Amino acid sequence: MRSAIKKSWKHGLNPKLYWTDSLESKYSKGANVRSAANQAFLRMLNHLYAGSVNPQYVGYDIKFVKKDFLSAKQLRAIVLATGNDAESLVDEVAPQNAPYQSVRQGFVKIYPSCADGSWAEIAPVNTSLRLYSRNPAIAQIKKRLSILGYKMSNTDEVFDGDLLNAITDIQWNLRIKPDGEISPKGKVWQFLSVPCQERVRQLQVDMEKMRWFPQYFEDRYIFVNLAMSYFILMDTSNPDYQRVMSFRTVNGRPSRKSPTMRDLIVKVILNPYWTVPPTIFSEDKVNDLKVLTKAQIREYFDSHHYEVWSGDWKRRIDPTSIDWMALSQGRINYDISIRQLPHLGNALGVVKFDLTNGFLIYLHDTNQRELFDVPMRQLSSGCMRLEKPFDLAEYLLEDTAWDRKTIESMVARPGEVLSKSTEIPVPKAKQTPVYTAYLTSMMSSDGVVRFVDDIYGQNASIKTYLSPLFVGEESSQYWDIN
């Protein structure tokens, strides 16, 4: 147990919180510490399995409650399965889901560079560095990027193609338009100036987030990384044919965060109506309408194909009959909703994927497809827009009458405004779990550890509760990595 606890740094835990100096002193003197060691080991396993931070304390966008630890029966079964070996038990109790393992692999890759000093501070430059530049700092930058896993064929002082590719990738992750340049006070330089220990902490926080999720994901699942704005579908249900689908997403802006949650896709809707959510209704639409004349209000609704309906959806209301200014000032309260008719310009595009949550979050197409080509994609009001919605619809409805050709034949054409949607239940066998998490760091399949800025402020909130678990809080102290 002592050895296993001392290696718990590999999961971002602080070994001295469990195997304390006092316990080590008693152990080294030959005292009987089995009871204390058992308690310390179980506490460490609990933090490893379920996390030490209550997700409900972090923010309104976290839709998880703290997991219970394994039952005594479950724990006994794992102990037997691992042959009573403490280190094997730790690895088995840790989350096995792929996002956790990706972050953990990044942590194990980066941490030794903190401990051995190879993550050295880069000497400042006073001129911009670009392709073919020569500068002593470039050799240091190449060594740093090699630590992160970027391919560098050499570590000389010349800004070459390998470095250009890495800087372009980093700029995408920094949500800025790539120009392949490192300027002395620019965002790339700020990225390169982050200390190793701070990157270690970032990875530790992201591992903690994934402990809130189920230990194992299903054979078929969707994972959306809200911080990096990408979608991945994994299907290993057929051992002879593993399927992977991945593409970009647009997620919630910081003021309207997409939630961290688990849900289930149960329905595909072609040509969906868009019912304006309460927040957008009160903060956006009413503010737009309150300053318009009646003629302008009519034009606004006609040009966007909007309708106003009573709250019970039984009566359509003339939008020019509503005092939008009074509504914005709270002098009048109408029980009304605005919805947009199905067409290519609909805010949801022409495909929507219904989930089961009660807070109006779902996946959908978009009428702003150009946004998938920009690096800053935290732009929505909370829902997740998909770059390739037809690919997902085809997957969910395969082995039904709704093949790709049929799906595409049903959606609105340019200039066409429809009066109804088509709702297609997803067959129960293909109702796919959806996991969404705000991971600001992870090691990708190409072996590169990538980092993005925490514009949601989620990491800072978690650190408030997690800080005692961090490595090297009091000094430049690093754990034995051997």
PDB file of N, CA and C in Angstrom, residues 116-166:
ATOM      1  N   ASP A 116      12.743  16.809 -13.537  1.00  0.00           N
ATOM      2  CA  ASP A 116      14.165  16.755 -13.913  1.00  0.00           C
ATOM      3  C   ASP A 116      14.702  18.076 -14.458  1.00  0.00           C
ATOM      4  N   GLY A 117      13.846  19.090 -14.530  1.00  0.00           N
ATOM      5  CA  GLY A 117      14.309  20.415 -14.941  1.00  0.00           C
ATOM      6  C   GLY A 117      14.429  20.621 -16.431  1.00  0.00           C
ATOM      7  N   SER A 118      14.003  19.638 -17.243  1.00  0.00           N
ATOM      8  CA  SER A 118      14.125  19.798 -18.693  1.00  0.00           C
ATOM      9  C   SER A 118      13.131  20.821 -19.243  1.00  0.00           C
ATOM     10  N   TRP A 119      12.062  21.098 -18.476  1.00  0.00           N
ATOM     11  CA  TRP A 119      11.125  22.171 -18.854  1.00  0.00           C
ATOM     12  C   TRP A 119      11.732  23.473 -18.339  1.00  0.00           C
ATOM     13  N   ALA A 120      12.640  24.034 -19.095  1.00  0.00           N
ATOM     14  CA  ALA A 120      13.373  25.222 -18.653  1.00  0.00           C
ATOM     15  C   ALA A 120      12.686  26.489 -19.157  1.00  0.00           C
ATOM     16  N   GLU A 121      12.881  27.580 -18.427  1.00  0.00           N
ATOM     17  CA  GLU A 121      12.339  28.867 -18.854  1.00  0.00           C
ATOM     18  C   GLU A 121      13.007  29.293 -20.161  1.00  0.00           C
ATOM     19  N   ILE A 122      12.217  29.804 -21.080  1.00  0.00           N
ATOM     20  CA  ILE A 122      12.730  30.211 -22.384  1.00  0.00           C
ATOM     21  C   ILE A 122      13.176  31.668 -22.317  1.00  0.00           C
ATOM     22  N   ALA A 123      14.387  31.928 -22.795  1.00  0.00           N
ATOM     23  CA  ALA A 123      14.922  33.294 -22.762  1.00  0.00           C
ATOM     24  C   ALA A 123      14.034  34.223 -23.582  1.00  0.00           C
ATOM     25  N   PRO A 124      13.688  35.398 -23.043  1.00  0.00           N
ATOM     26  CA  PRO A 124      12.797  36.317 -23.773  1.00  0.00           C
ATOM     27  C   PRO A 124      13.443  36.833 -25.058  1.00  0.00           C
ATOM     28  N   VAL A 125      12.586  37.163 -26.013  1.00  0.00           N
ATOM     29  CA  VAL A 125      13.060  37.738 -27.278  1.00  0.00           C
ATOM     30  C   VAL A 125      12.458  39.130 -27.440  1.00  0.00           C
ATOM     31  N   ASN A 126      13.104  39.969 -28.215  1.00  0.00           N
ATOM     32  CA  ASN A 126      12.589  41.325 -28.444  1.00  0.00           C
ATOM     33  C   ASN A 126      12.199  41.554 -29.895  1.00  0.00           C
ATOM     34  N   THR A 127      12.118  40.481 -30.646  1.00  0.00           N
ATOM     35  CA  THR A 127      11.693  40.570 -32.039  1.00  0.00           C
ATOM     36  C   THR A 127      10.801  39.388 -32.363  1.00  0.00           C
ATOM     37  N   SER A 128       9.922  39.552 -33.337  1.00  0.00           N
ATOM     38  CA  SER A 128       9.030  38.462 -33.733  1.00  0.00           C
ATOM     39  C   SER A 128       9.810  37.355 -34.434  1.00  0.00           C
ATOM     40  N   LEU A 129       9.407  36.127 -34.182  1.00  0.00           N
ATOM     41  CA  LEU A 129      10.026  34.964 -34.810  1.00  0.00           C
ATOM     42  C   LEU A 129       9.049  34.379 -35.806  1.00  0.00           C
ATOM     43  N   ARG A 130       9.547  34.107 -37.005  1.00  0.00           N
ATOM     44  CA  ARG A 130       8.704  33.536 -38.052  1.00  0.00           C
ATOM     45  C   ARG A 130       9.547  32.585 -38.889  1.00  0.00           C
ATOM     46  N   LEU A 131       8.922  31.966 -39.890  1.00  0.00           N
ATOM     47  CA  LEU A 131       9.617  30.990 -40.724  1.00  0.00           C
ATOM     48  C   LEU A 131      10.949  31.547 -41.242  1.00  0.00           C
ATOM     49  N   TYR A 132      12.004  30.768 -41.067  1.00  0.00           N
ATOM     50  CA  TYR A 132      13.386  31.066 -41.464  1.00  0.00           C
ATOM     51  C   TYR A 132      14.110  32.007 -40.506  1.00  0.00           C
ATOM     52  N   SER A 133      13.448  32.465 -39.440  1.00  0.00           N
ATOM     53  CA  SER A 133      14.168  33.260 -38.436  1.00  0.00           C
ATOM     54  C   SER A 133      15.239  32.398 -37.784  1.00  0.00           C
ATOM     55  N   ARG A 134      16.281  33.062 -37.297  1.00  0.00           N
ATOM     56  CA  ARG A 134      17.335  32.369 -36.548  1.00  0.00           C
ATOM     57  C   ARG A 134      17.507  33.100 -35.221  1.00  0.00           C
ATOM     58  N   ASN A 135      17.418  32.343 -34.112  1.00  0.00           N
ATOM     59  CA  ASN A 135      17.518  32.947 -32.793  1.00  0.00           C
ATOM     60  C   ASN A 135      17.802  31.837 -31.777  1.00  0.00           C
ATOM     61  N   PRO A 136      18.679  32.098 -30.780  1.00  0.00           N
ATOM     62  CA  PRO A 136      18.952  31.061 -29.773  1.00  0.00           C
ATOM     63  C   PRO A 136      17.696  30.569 -29.058  1.00  0.00           C
ATOM     64  N   ALA A 137      16.693  31.445 -28.914  1.00  0.00           N
ATOM     65  CA  ALA A 137      15.455  31.044 -28.229  1.00  0.00           C
ATOM     66  C   ALA A 137      14.705  29.968 -28.996  1.00  0.00           C
ATOM     67  N   ILE A 138      14.908  29.903 -30.308  1.00  0.00           N
ATOM     68  CA  ILE A 138      14.185  28.916 -31.117  1.00  0.00           C
ATOM     69  C   ILE A 138      14.569  27.496 -30.710  1.00  0.00           C
ATOM     70  N   ALA A 139      15.848  27.281 -30.386  1.00  0.00           N
ATOM     71  CA  ALA A 139      16.277  25.951 -29.931  1.00  0.00           C
ATOM     72  C   ALA A 139      15.555  25.576 -28.645  1.00  0.00           C
ATOM     73  N   GLN A 140      15.397  26.544 -27.734  1.00  0.00           N
ATOM     74  CA  GLN A 140      14.683  26.286 -26.476  1.00  0.00           C
ATOM     75  C   GLN A 140      13.206  26.000 -26.738  1.00  0.00           C
ATOM     76  N   ILE A 141      12.618  26.746 -27.667  1.00  0.00           N
ATOM     77  CA  ILE A 141      11.204  26.554 -28.005  1.00  0.00           C
ATOM     78  C   ILE A 141      10.991  25.158 -28.597  1.00  0.00           C
ATOM     79  N   LYS A 142      11.914  24.739 -29.459  1.00  0.00           N
ATOM     80  CA  LYS A 142      11.786  23.403 -30.053  1.00  0.00           C
ATOM     81  C   LYS A 142      11.872  22.314 -28.987  1.00  0.00           C
ATOM     82  N   LYS A 143      12.755  22.488 -28.016  1.00  0.00           N
ATOM     83  CA  LYS A 143      12.861  21.496 -26.936  1.00  0.00           C
ATOM     84  C   LYS A 143      11.574  21.451 -26.129  1.00  0.00           C
ATOM     85  N   ARG A 144      10.983  22.626 -25.856  1.00  0.00           N
ATOM     86  CA  ARG A 144       9.727  22.661 -25.113  1.00  0.00           C
ATOM     87  C   ARG A 144       8.629  21.943 -25.890  1.00  0.00           C
ATOM     88  N   LEU A 145       8.534  22.229 -27.178  1.00  0.00           N
ATOM     89  CA  LEU A 145       7.473  21.622 -27.970  1.00  0.00           C
ATOM     90  C   LEU A 145       7.691  20.127 -28.153  1.00  0.00           C
ATOM     91  N   SER A 146       8.947  19.698 -28.139  1.00  0.00           N
ATOM     92  CA  SER A 146       9.229  18.253 -28.175  1.00  0.00           C
ATOM     93  C   SER A 146       8.698  17.578 -26.923  1.00  0.00           C
ATOM     94  N   ILE A 147       8.833  18.244 -25.776  1.00  0.00           N
ATOM     95  CA  ILE A 147       8.283  17.704 -24.530  1.00  0.00           C
ATOM     96  C   ILE A 147       6.776  17.512 -24.659  1.00  0.00           C
ATOM     97  N   LEU A 148       6.115  18.463 -25.317  1.00  0.00           N
ATOM     98  CA  LEU A 148       4.663  18.373 -25.493  1.00  0.00           C
ATOM     99  C   LEU A 148       4.269  17.319 -26.520  1.00  0.00           C
ATOM    100  N   GLY A 149       5.243  16.798 -27.273  1.00  0.00           N
ATOM    101  CA  GLY A 149       4.952  15.736 -28.222  1.00  0.00           C
ATOM    102  C   GLY A 149       4.932  16.165 -29.674  1.00  0.00           C
ATOM    103  N   TYR A 150       5.193  17.463 -29.953  1.00  0.00           N
ATOM    104  CA  TYR A 150       5.240  17.913 -31.339  1.00  0.00           C
ATOM    105  C   TYR A 150       6.490  17.355 -32.021  1.00  0.00           C
ATOM    106  N   LYS A 151       6.344  16.987 -33.272  1.00  0.00           N
ATOM    107  CA  LYS A 151       7.460  16.425 -34.027  1.00  0.00           C
ATOM    108  C   LYS A 151       8.466  17.527 -34.352  1.00  0.00           C
ATOM    109  N   MET A 152       9.685  17.351 -33.878  1.00  0.00           N
ATOM    110  CA  MET A 152      10.789  18.264 -34.175  1.00  0.00           C
ATOM    111  C   MET A 152      11.957  17.432 -34.682  1.00  0.00           C
ATOM    112  N   SER A 153      12.328  17.610 -35.947  1.00  0.00           N
ATOM    113  CA  SER A 153      13.413  16.808 -36.516  1.00  0.00           C
ATOM    114  C   SER A 153      14.778  17.254 -36.015  1.00  0.00           C
ATOM    115  N   ASN A 154      14.849  18.462 -35.430  1.00  0.00           N
ATOM    116  CA  ASN A 154      16.097  18.944 -34.841  1.00  0.00           C
ATOM    117  C   ASN A 154      15.778  20.009 -33.806  1.00  0.00           C
ATOM    118  N   THR A 155      16.765  20.388 -33.037  1.00  0.00           N
ATOM    119  CA  THR A 155      16.587  21.451 -32.037  1.00  0.00           C
ATOM    120  C   THR A 155      17.599  22.567 -32.278  1.00  0.00           C
ATOM    121  N   ASP A 156      17.771  22.904 -33.557  1.00  0.00           N
ATOM    122  CA  ASP A 156      18.688  23.993 -33.861  1.00  0.00           C
ATOM    123  C   ASP A 156      17.988  25.344 -33.702  1.00  0.00           C
ATOM    124  N   GLU A 157      18.650  26.419 -34.118  1.00  0.00           N
ATOM    125  CA  GLU A 157      18.163  27.777 -33.878  1.00  0.00           C
ATOM    126  C   GLU A 157      17.382  28.348 -35.055  1.00  0.00           C
ATOM    127  N   VAL A 158      16.981  27.489 -36.003  1.00  0.00           N
ATOM    128  CA  VAL A 158      16.286  27.957 -37.207  1.00  0.00           C
ATOM    129  C   VAL A 158      14.790  27.637 -37.119  1.00  0.00           C
ATOM    130  N   PHE A 159      13.957  28.612 -37.407  1.00  0.00           N
ATOM    131  CA  PHE A 159      12.504  28.452 -37.447  1.00  0.00           C
ATOM    132  C   PHE A 159      12.171  27.691 -38.741  1.00  0.00           C
ATOM    133  N   ASP A 160      11.905  26.389 -38.614  1.00  0.00           N
ATOM    134  CA  ASP A 160      11.692  25.548 -39.791  1.00  0.00           C
ATOM    135  C   ASP A 160      10.229  25.112 -39.913  1.00  0.00           C
ATOM    136  N   GLY A 161       9.996  24.210 -40.856  1.00  0.00           N
ATOM    137  CA  GLY A 161       8.628  23.768 -41.115  1.00  0.00           C
ATOM    138  C   GLY A 161       7.996  23.041 -39.949  1.00  0.00           C
ATOM    139  N   ASP A 162       8.763  22.221 -39.213  1.00  0.00           N
ATOM    140  CA  ASP A 162       8.223  21.521 -38.042  1.00  0.00           C
ATOM    141  C   ASP A 162       7.727  22.517 -37.007  1.00  0.00           C
ATOM    142  N   LEU A 163       8.511  23.555 -36.777  1.00  0.00           N
ATOM    143  CA  LEU A 163       8.113  24.563 -35.791  1.00  0.00           C
ATOM    144  C   LEU A 163       6.891  25.333 -36.283  1.00  0.00           C
ATOM    145  N   LEU A 164       6.841  25.638 -37.565  1.00  0.00           N
ATOM    146  CA  LEU A 164       5.678  26.340 -38.117  1.00  0.00           C
ATOM    147  C   LEU A 164       4.408  25.522 -37.921  1.00  0.00           C
ATOM    148  N   ASN A 165       4.481  24.220 -38.181  1.00  0.00           N
ATOM    149  CA  ASN A 165       3.303  23.365 -38.001  1.00  0.00           C
ATOM    150  C   ASN A 165       2.847  23.358 -36.551  1.00  0.00           C
ATOM    151  N   ALA A 166       3.797  23.283 -35.618  1.00  0.00           N
ATOM    152  CA  ALA A 166       3.459  23.258 -34.200  1.00  0.00           C
ATOM    153  C   ALA A 166       2.836  24.579 -33.759  1.00  0.00           C
TER     154      ALA A 166
END
